[in-house]
Structure formats: structure tokens, C-alpha cells
Coordinates of C-alpha atoms and ligand atoms in Angstrom, one line a residue:
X1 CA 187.2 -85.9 2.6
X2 CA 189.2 -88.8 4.6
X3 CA 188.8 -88.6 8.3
X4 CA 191.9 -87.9 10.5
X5 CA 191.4 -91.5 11.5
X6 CA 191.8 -92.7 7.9
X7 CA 194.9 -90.0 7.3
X8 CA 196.5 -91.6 10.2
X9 CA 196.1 -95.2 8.8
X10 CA 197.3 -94.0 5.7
X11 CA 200.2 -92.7 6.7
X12 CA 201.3 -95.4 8.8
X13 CA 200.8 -97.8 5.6
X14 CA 202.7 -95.5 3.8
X15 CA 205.5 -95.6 6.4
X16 CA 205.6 -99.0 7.2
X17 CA 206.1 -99.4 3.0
X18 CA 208.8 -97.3 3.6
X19 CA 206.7 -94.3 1.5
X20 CA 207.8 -90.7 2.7
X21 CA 205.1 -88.5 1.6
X22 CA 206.1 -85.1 -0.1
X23 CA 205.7 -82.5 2.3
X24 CA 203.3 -80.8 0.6
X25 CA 201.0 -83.9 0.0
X26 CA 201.5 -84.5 3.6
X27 CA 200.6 -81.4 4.7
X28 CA 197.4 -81.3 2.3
X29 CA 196.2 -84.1 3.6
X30 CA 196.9 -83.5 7.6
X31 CA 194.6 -80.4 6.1
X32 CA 192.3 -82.4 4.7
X33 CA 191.7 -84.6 8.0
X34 CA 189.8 -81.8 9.6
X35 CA 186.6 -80.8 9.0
X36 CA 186.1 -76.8 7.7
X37 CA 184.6 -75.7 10.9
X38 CA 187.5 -77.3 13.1
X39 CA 190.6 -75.9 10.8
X40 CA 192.6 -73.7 12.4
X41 CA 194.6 -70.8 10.6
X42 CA 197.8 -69.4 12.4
X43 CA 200.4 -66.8 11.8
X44 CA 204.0 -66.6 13.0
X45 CA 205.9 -63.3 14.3
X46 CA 209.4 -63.6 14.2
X47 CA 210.6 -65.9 12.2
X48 CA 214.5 -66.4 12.1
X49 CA 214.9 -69.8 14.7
X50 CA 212.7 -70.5 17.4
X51 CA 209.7 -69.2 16.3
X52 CA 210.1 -71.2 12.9
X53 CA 210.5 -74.4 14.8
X54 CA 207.4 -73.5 16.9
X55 CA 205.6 -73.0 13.5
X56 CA 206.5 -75.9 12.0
X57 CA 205.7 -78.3 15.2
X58 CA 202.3 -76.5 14.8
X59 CA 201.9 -77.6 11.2
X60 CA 202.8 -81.1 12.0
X61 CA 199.2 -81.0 13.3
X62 CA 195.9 -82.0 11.6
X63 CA 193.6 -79.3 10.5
X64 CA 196.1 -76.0 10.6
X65 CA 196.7 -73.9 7.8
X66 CA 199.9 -71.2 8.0
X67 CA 198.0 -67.7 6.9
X68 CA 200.9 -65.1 7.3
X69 CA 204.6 -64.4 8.2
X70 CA 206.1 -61.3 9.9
X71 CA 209.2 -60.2 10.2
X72 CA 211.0 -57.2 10.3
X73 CA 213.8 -58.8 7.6
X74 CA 212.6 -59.0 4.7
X75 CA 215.1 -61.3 2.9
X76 CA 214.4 -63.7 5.7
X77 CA 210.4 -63.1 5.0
X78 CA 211.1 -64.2 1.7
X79 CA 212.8 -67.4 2.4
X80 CA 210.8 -68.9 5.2
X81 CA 207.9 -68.1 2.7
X82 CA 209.5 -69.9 0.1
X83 CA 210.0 -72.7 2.8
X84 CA 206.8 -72.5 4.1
X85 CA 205.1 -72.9 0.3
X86 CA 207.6 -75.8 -0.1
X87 CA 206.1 -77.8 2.9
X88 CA 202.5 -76.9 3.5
X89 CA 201.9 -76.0 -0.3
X90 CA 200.6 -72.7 0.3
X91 CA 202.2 -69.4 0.2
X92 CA 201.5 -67.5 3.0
X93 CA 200.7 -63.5 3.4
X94 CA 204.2 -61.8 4.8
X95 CA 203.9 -58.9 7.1
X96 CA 206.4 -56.2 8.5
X97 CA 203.8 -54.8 11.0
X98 CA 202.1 -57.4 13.4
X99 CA 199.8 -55.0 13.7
X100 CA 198.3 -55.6 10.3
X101 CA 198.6 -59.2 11.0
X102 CA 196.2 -58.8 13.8
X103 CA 194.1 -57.0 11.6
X104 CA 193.2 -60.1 9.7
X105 CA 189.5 -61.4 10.8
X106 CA 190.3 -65.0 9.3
X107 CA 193.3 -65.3 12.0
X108 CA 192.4 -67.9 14.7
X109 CA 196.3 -67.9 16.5
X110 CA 199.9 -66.6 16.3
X111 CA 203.1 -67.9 17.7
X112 CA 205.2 -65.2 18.7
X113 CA 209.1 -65.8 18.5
X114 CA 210.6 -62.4 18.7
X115 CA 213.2 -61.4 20.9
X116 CA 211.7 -60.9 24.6
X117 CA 211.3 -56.7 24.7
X118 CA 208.5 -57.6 22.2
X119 CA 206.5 -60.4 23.9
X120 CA 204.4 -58.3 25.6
X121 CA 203.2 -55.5 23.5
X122 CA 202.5 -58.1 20.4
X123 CA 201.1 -60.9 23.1
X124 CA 198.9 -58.1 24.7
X125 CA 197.8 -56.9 21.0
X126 CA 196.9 -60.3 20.3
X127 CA 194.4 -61.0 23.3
X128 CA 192.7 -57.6 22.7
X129 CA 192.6 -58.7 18.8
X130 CA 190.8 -61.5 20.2
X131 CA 194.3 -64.0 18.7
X132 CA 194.7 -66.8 20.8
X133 CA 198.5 -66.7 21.4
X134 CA 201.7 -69.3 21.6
X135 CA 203.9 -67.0 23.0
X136 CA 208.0 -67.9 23.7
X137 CA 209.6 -68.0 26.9
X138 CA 210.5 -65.4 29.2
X139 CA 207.2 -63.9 28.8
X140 CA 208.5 -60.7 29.0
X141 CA 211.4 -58.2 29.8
X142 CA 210.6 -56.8 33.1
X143 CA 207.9 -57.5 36.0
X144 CA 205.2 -55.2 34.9
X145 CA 205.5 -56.5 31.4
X146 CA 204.5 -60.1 33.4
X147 CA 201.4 -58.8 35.1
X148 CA 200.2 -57.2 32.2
X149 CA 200.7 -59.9 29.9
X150 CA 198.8 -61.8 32.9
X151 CA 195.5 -59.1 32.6
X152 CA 195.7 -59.0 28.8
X153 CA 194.9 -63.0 28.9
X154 CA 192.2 -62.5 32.2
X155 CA 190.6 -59.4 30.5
X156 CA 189.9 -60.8 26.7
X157 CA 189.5 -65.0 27.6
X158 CA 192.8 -66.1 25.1
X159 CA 193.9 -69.3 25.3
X160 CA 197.7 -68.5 26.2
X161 CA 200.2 -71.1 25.7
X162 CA 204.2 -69.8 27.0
X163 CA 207.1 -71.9 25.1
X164 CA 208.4 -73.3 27.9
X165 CA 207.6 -76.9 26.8
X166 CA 209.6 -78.8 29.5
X167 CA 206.1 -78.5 31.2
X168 CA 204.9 -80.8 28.1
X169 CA 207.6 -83.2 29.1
X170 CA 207.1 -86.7 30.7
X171 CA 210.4 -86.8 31.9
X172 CA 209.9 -83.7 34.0
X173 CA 206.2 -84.9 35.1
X174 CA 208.5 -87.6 36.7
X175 CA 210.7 -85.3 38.2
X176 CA 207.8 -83.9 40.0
X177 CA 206.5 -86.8 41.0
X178 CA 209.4 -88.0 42.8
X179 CA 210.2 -85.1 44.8
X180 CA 206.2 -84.6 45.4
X181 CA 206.7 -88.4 46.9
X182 CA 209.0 -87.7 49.7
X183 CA 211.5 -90.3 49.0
X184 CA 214.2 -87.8 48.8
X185 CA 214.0 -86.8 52.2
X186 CA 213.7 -83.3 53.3
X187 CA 215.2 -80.9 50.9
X188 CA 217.2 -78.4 52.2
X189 CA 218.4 -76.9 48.7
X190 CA 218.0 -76.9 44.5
X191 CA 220.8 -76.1 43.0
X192 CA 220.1 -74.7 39.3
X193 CA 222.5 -73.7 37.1
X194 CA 223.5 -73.0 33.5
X195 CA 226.4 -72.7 31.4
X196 CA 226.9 -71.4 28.0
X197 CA 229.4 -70.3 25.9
X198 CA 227.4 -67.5 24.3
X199 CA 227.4 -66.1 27.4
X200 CA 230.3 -64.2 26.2
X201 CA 230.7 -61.7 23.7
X202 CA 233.8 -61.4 22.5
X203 CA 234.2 -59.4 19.3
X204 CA 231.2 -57.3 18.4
X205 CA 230.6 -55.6 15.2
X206 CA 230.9 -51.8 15.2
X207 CA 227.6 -49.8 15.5
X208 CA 226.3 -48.6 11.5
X209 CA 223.6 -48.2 9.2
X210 CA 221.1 -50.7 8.9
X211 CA 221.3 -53.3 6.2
X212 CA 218.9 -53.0 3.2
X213 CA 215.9 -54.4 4.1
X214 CA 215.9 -54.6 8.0
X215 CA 213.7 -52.4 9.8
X216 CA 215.9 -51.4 12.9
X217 CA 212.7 -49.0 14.3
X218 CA 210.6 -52.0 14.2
X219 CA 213.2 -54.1 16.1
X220 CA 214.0 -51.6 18.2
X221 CA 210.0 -51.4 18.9
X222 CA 209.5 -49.9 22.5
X223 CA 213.0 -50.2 23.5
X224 CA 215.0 -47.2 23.8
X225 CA 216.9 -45.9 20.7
X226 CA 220.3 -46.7 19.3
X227 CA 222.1 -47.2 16.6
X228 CA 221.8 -50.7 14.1
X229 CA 224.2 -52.9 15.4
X230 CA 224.6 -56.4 13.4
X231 CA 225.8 -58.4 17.1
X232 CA 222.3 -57.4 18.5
X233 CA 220.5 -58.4 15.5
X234 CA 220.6 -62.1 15.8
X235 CA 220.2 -64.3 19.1
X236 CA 222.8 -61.9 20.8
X237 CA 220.4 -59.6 21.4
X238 CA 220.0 -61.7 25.1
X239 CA 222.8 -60.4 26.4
X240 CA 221.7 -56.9 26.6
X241 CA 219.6 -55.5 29.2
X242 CA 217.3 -53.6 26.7
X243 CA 215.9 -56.5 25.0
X244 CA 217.1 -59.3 27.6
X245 CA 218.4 -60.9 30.4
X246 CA 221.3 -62.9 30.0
X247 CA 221.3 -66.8 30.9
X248 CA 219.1 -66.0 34.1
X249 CA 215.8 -64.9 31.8
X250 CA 217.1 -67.1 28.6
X251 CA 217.6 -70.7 30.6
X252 CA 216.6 -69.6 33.7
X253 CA 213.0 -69.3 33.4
X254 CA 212.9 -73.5 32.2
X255 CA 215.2 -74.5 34.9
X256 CA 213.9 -72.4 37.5
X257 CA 210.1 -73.4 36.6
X258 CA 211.3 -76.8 36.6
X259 CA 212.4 -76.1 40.7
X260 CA 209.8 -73.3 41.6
X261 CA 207.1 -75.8 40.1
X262 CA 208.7 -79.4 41.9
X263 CA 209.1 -77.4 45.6
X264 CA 205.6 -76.4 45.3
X265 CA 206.3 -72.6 45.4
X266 CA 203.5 -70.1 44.9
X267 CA 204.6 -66.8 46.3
X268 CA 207.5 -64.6 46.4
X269 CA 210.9 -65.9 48.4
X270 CA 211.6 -64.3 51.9
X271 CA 214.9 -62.3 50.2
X272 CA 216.7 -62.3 47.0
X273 CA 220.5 -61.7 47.2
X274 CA 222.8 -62.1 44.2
X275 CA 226.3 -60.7 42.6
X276 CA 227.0 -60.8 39.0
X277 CA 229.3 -59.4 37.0
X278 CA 231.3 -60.6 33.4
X279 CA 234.5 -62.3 34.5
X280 CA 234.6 -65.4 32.2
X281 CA 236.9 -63.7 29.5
X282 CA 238.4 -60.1 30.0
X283 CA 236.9 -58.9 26.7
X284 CA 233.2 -60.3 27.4
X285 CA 231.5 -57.2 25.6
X286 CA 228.0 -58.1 26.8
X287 CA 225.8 -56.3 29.2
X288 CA 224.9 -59.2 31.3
X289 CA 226.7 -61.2 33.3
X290 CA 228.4 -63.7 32.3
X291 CA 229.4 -64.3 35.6
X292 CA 226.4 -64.6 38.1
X293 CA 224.9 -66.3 41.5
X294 CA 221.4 -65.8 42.7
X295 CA 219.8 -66.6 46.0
X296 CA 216.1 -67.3 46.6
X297 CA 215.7 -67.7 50.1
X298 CA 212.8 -69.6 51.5
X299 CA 211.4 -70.7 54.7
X300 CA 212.5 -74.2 54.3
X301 CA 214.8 -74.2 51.8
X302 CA 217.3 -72.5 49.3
X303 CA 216.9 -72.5 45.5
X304 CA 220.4 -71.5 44.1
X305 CA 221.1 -70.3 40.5
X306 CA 224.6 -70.0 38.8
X307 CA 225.6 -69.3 35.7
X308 CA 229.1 -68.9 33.7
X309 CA 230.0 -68.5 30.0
X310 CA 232.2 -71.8 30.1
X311 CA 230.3 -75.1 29.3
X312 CA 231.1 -77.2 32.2
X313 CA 229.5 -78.2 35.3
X314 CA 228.4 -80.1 38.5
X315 CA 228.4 -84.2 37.1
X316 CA 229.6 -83.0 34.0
X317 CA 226.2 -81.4 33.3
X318 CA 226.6 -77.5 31.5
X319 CA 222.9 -77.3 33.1
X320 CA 220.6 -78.9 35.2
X321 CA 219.0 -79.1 38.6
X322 CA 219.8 -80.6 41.8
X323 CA 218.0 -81.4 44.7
X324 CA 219.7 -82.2 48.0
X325 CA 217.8 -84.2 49.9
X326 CA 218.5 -85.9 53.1
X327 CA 217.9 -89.4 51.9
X328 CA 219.2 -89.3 48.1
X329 CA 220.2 -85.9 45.0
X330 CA 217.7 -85.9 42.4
X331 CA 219.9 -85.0 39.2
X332 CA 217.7 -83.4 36.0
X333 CA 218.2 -82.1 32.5
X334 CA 216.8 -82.3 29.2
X335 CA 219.0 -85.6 28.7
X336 CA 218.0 -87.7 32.0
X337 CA 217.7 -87.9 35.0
X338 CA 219.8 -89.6 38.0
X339 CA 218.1 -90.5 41.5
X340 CA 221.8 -90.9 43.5
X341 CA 220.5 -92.6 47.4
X342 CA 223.2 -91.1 49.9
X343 CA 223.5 -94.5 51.2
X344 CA 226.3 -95.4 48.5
X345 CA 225.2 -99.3 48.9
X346 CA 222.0 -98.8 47.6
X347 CA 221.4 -99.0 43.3
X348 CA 221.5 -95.2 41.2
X349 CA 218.2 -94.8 39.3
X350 CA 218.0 -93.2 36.0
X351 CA 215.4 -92.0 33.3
X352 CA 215.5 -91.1 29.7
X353 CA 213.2 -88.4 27.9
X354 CA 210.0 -90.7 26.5
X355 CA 208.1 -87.6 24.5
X356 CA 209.0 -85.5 21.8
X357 CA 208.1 -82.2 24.8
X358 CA 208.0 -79.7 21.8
X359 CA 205.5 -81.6 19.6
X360 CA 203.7 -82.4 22.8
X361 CA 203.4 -78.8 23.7
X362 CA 201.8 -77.3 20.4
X363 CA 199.4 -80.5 20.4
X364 CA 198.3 -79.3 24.1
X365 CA 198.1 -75.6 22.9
X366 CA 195.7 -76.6 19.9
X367 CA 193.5 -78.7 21.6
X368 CA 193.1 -75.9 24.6
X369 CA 192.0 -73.3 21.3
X370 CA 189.4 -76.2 20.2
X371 CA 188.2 -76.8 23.2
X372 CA 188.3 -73.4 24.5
X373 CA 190.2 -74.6 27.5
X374 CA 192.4 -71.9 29.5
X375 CA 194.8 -74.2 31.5
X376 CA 197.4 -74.2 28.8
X377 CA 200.5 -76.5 29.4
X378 CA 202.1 -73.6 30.7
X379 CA 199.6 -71.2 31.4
X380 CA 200.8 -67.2 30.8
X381 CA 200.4 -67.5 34.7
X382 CA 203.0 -70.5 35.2
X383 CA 205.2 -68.0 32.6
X384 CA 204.8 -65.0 34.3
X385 CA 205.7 -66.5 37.8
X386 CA 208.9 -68.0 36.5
X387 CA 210.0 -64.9 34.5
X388 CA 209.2 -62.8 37.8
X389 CA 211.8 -64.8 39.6
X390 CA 214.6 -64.7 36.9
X391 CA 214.0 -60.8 36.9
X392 CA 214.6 -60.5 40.3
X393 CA 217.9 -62.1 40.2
X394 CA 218.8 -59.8 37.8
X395 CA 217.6 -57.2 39.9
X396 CA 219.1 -58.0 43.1
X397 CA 222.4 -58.5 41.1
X398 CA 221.9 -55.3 39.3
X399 CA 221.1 -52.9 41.9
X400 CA 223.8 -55.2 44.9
X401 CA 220.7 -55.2 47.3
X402 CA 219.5 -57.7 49.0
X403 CA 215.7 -57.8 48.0
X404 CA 212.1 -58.5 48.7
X405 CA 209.5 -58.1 46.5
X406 CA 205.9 -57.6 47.1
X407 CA 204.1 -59.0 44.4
X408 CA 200.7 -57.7 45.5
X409 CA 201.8 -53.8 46.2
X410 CA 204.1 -54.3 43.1
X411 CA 207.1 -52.8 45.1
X412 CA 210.6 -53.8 46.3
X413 CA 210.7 -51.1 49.0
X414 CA 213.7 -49.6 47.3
X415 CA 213.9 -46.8 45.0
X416 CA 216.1 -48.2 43.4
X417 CA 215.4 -51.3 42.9
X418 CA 211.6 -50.0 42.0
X419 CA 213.0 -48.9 38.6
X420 CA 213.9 -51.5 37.1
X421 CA 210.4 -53.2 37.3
X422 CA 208.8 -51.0 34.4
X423 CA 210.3 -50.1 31.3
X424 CA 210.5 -46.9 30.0
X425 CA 208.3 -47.6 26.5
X426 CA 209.7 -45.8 23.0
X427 CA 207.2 -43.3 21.7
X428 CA 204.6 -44.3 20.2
X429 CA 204.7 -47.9 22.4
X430 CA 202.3 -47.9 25.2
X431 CA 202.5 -50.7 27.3
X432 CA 199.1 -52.5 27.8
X433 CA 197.1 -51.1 31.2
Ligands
NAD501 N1 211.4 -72.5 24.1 C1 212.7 -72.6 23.9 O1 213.4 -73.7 24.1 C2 213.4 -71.5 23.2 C3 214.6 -71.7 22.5 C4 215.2 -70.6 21.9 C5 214.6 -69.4 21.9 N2 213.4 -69.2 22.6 C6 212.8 -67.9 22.7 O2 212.3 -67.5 21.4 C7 212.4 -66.1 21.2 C8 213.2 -65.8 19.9 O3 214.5 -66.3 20.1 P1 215.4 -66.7 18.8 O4 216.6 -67.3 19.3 O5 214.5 -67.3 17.8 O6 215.8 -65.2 18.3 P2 216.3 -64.7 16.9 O7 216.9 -63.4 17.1 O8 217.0 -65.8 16.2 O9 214.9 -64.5 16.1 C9 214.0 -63.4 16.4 C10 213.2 -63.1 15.1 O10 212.3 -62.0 15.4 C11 212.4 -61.1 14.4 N3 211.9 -59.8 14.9 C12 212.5 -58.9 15.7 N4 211.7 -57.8 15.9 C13 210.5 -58.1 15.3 C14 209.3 -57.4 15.1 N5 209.1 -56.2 15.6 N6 208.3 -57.9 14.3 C15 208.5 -59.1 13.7 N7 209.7 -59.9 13.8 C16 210.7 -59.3 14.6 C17 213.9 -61.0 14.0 O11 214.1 -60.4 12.8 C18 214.2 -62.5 14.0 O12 213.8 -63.1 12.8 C19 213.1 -65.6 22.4 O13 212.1 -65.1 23.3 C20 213.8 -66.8 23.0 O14 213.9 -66.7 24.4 C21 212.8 -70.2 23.2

């Protein structure tokens, strides 16, 4: 057996003689760098495009073997098996019912990557199988589904890692450090917003049977029924209320981390007002808005979110943050960041990204499993927290109140308001107590 040390070596040899190792004899020997009682096996549900690429940062690691696949489309099943065989040179077990997965004693971790009305049920499943779990971002669909995904992980001791791997990022750390410093002067506002063009629906396909080999009653899972529709299917499926939350829950929960988590903010905000509605293009099909400004208020300052379905903004950024402070506007997205001093003598500052923040997160998420560590990157706390505040945008722009939410009595002292925290599960779909 060669050590992960001598794997390493080797494989920088290799690369500096400008050697690409085959996949498969790449991923044989990152295999083979681990000792039995260390290796890891893992299992990804949903496998279509972000789950994939979670699975395949995951298996750029030493010591992890892919065990199974699920997905409710079984042509896709097929190929990303077929891929999967191709680049870790093994086949993998394919599943159409996680719940079989789960079964499997020889499963250490999943990576869940379905659309969000899922995470919780399959995350919560996971725990009580006693799965560690790399679950995508927004944890959930609604409130409730946060806190229970939040007891799931207390009651059974998972490591829970949630995909929001800006919190992986270096450039972000530096984010935080500088408004942490002070040198920005008091901030009086963050201003977060996000726009993109898929905002928009435009020309939907008509409601029909399901194709051969798609399993619309396992996709539908606990959300309510209706008929197979190919626009919902695939990515789209975010801009209906059933199984998402538009722009606020889709980018809203990494941006609005990124501000919640750099303003130091633990608890609820004082009031939540927003208005939302789809005005980008006449025709905009979709059920959220495409269309939509929130309003956390706090004590000492305002966090703002915005989104539209046209991909322009502020500084020619379609998203980012911005915090006004008195002395300078800190300026961050994925691309950079921009430190602009309001005294227009003084010299701009700027940053690059210096870490690959999605490798970064999966290494962090399988050293927490070997080490039995709970504080995760992004702990399903961190995720919860963030999803919570996305939802009650939503909320507030849903129900045109202007909102407070008690986290503690679980209750926005208004009816209506109140029922829109829990979903109404699908029979036979009970959400985890
Ligand atoms: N961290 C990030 O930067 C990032 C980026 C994109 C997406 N995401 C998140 O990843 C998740 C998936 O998004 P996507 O764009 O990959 O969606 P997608 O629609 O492309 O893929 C979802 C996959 O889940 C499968 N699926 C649906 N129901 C299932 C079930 N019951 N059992 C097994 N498989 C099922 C679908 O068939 C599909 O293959 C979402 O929660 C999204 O918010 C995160």
C-alpha cells in the first residue's frame, strides 16, 4: 500500500512530467492512500447538476469510495453510473428509493442534491439512519423544515455539512475580517441583491404524462399533488412555491449568510417588510417573484435584499453585497472584492478568490466525519439560520405584512402568516418530530 504522502509525491512527479493520470488509476490510487479502517464510502441523492459536482469534489479526496446513486430518472441513473465507473473505476449501486439507500449498513455519508422540498425528509432520514450528511443549500423549504433538520442532527450526533461553501472561502474569511475590524466605519446598511435571468419563465411546457422512466410520485415526494410537468422537472422547479423559493431561498441564503454572518447577527430582525411580485417580462409564468425587495430591520442597521430577472446591477455586479459604512463601501461577490474609502483621495483596495471554496468545503466535511467533529464549515445551524431569514422574506412578501417572527414560540403573531411556516406533507410523508 503507498501512503497518501507517497500518492501525493507521485502525483506531483507525474504532473510536473507533464503525466495526466487516467481517471480511474487516479482515483485507485487516491483509494489506495488510505488505510481500510479510515476509507470512507458515500452515496449521492440527486444526481442531475449540483449534486454530481458535490460528488465528484468529494471523490477528488483520498480514501472515498462512491457506493450508490439515486435518482428518480432512471436514464440519468444510468449515465452518471456509466460516468461514475469511468472515473473512480467502480460501478456503483443505483437506487430510486433513498430509503433503500439508507438501508445500506456499509454507508458512512450521502450528499444530497435534490430539489429543496426534499432536503429535509432525506437529510432527517439520514441522521436517524445514523448517515453523516452533505446536504445542499437552502436546507429546507419552509421554517419548520429548518428546526427539524436542526433536531434531526442534535438528536442522532451527524456530522452535518450545508452546501453553502462561500463559508469555505478565503476570500469571504477576508470579508469578515474587515468589517469585524471597524475600518469601515459604522454601518448603517448591507445591501444584497441578486439578479438572474432564470428568474423568468417565459414559455412553459403544457402539463402531461410523465416520461418513461421518471418517477413523478417520487419527485413530487411530500409536496402536494399535480400533474408531470417537464418545466418543473429540471432546475425550474425553484421558481415554484411547492418545491422552492425563487432567487430569495436559491441565492439568497449564500449572500444573505455572507451579511447575516459579517454583521454579527444571531437572532431574529425587529420587523420584516417586503413586496414582490413578477414584473420583469409580462409573460413571467413562474410562481415567484421575479420582481422582489425585502427589509430586515435591525436595531442598528438595515440588511436590504433585491432581486430582478434582468442580469444587471449596482457596479455592474448581477449580485453581490454592499456595506455602507461611514468611512468607506465594502463591495463582495464570488469574483472579488472592492474596499472603496469615501474620501475619494485615498487608494481603492481589491481582492481576488485564492481557494478553490467548493474543494475546500468537501475536504472540511470529510475531515469533521474522521474526526467526529460537529462544527462543520457550515454547520446545519449556520444553514438553518440563513434559510429562516430568506423564508421570511418570502413570507412577509407573500402574505403584504409587515412581520416579526418569534423564533423561540415558533410564531409570527399572524394567522396568516403562521401558515406558511409548516408544510402540509403528502401522504404517506411525515415530517421528522
Ligand atoms: N451550493 C451551490 O452553489 C448550489 C448551486 C446549485 C444548486 N444548489 C442546490 O442543489 C440542489 C439541487 O439543485 P440542482 O440545480 O442540481 O437541481 P436539478 O433539478 O438539476 O437536480 C436535482 C436532481 O434531483 C433528482 N431528484 C428529484 N427528486 C428526487 C428523489 N426523490 N430522489 C432522488 N433524486 C431526486 C432529480 O431527478 C435531479 O436529478 C438544490 O437544493 C439547489 O439549491 C446549490
Amino acid at each position: 500500500m503507498i501512503t497518501r504522502r507517497d500518492f501525493l509525491r507521485q502525483s506531483a512527479t507525474a504532473m510536473a512530467a507533464g503525466i495526466i493520470l487516467p481517471d480511474a488509476l487516479r482515483a485507485k490510487a487516491l483509494r489506495a492512500s488510505v488505510s481500510a479502517s479510515d476509507q470512507l464510502n458515500v452515496a449521492l441523492i440527486g444526481c442531475r447538476s449540483m449534486g454530481w459536482n458535490d460528488l465528484v469534489d468529494v471523490m477528488n479526496h483520498p480514501g472515498v469510495n462512491c457506493i450508490g446513486l439515486c435518482d428518480i430518472n432512471s436514464s440519468l441513473l444510468d449515465s452518471r453510473a456509466a460516468e461514475a465507473e469511468k472515473k473512480w473505476g467502480r460501478r456503483p449501486d443505483l437506487y430510486g428509493d433513498y430509503r433503500y439507500l439508507l438501508e445500506r449498513k456499509d454507508l458512512d455519508a450521502v450528499v444530497i442534491g435534490t430539489p429543496d422540498h426534499w432536503h429535509c425528509l432525506m437529510m432527517t432520514d439520514a441522521c436517524a439512519a445514523g448517515k453523516d450528511v452533505y446536504v445542499e443549500k437552502p436546507v429546507a423549504n419552509s421554517i419548520a423544515e429548518c428546526d427539524a433538520m436542526v433536531r434531526a442532527q442534535q438528536r442522532y450526533g451527524r456530522v452535518v455539512q450545508v452546501g453553502q461553501q462561500q463559508r469555505s472561502s478565503q476570500l469571504w474569511h477576508q470579508m469578515k475580517a474587515i468589517v469585524d475590524s471597524g475600518q469601515l466605519g459604522r454601518i448603517a446598511r448591507v445591501n444584497v441583491w441578486a439578479n438572474f435571468g432564470y428568474a423568468a419563465i417565459l414559455n412553459p411546457a403544457k402539463d402531461g404524462p410523465a416520461p418513461q422512466g421518471i418517477d413523478h410520485e417520487m419527485w413530487l415526494g411530500p409536496a402536494p399533488q399535480r400533474p408531470f410537468n417537464e418545466t418543473r422537472l429540471n432546475g425550474l422547479w425553484r421558481m415554484y412555491w411547492d418545491y422552492g423559493g425563487g432567487l430569495l431561498t436559491d441565492w439568497g441564503v449564500h449572500l444573505l449568510d455572507m451579511a447575516l454572518w459579517a454583521m454579527n447577527v444571531t437572532g431574529m430582525p425587529l420587523r420584516v417588510a417586503a413586496s414582490g411580485a413578477n414584473h420583469t417580462y409580462l409573460d413571467n409564468k413562474t410562481e415567484t417573484f421575479d420582481s422582489l425587495s425585502v427589509f430586515y430591520q435591525f436595531p442598528q442597521f438595515l440588511i436590504q435584499w433585491s432581486n430582478t430577472a434582468i442580469e444587471q446591477g449596482p457596479y455592474h455586479m448581477n449580485y453581490g453585497l454592499e456595506f455602507k459604512g461611514a468611512n468607506a463601501t465594502l463591495l463582495v461577490n464570488r469574483e472579488g472584492m472592492e474596499l472603496i474609502p469615501l474620501d475619494a483621495k485615498q487608494q481603492k483596495q481589491s481582492w481576488k478568490p485564492t481557494n478553490n471554496e467548493h474543494l475546500d468545503h468537501t475536504t472540511n466535511f470529510l475531515d469533521c466525519i474522521r474526526q467526529r467533529r460537529m462544527e462543520t464549515a457550515c454547520t446545519i445551524q449556520n444553514g438553518a439560520f440563513c434559510a429562516k431569514y430568506a423564508h421570511l422574506g418570502n413570507i412577509a412578501a407573500r402574505t403584504r405584512q409587515v412581520l416579526t417572527y418569534d423564533d423561540q414560540k415558533h410564531t409570527f403573531h399572524s394567522k396568516e402568516a403562521d401558515r406558511l411556516i409548516t408544510p402540509q406533507y403528502r401522504k404517506p410523508w411525515k415530517m421528522f418530530k
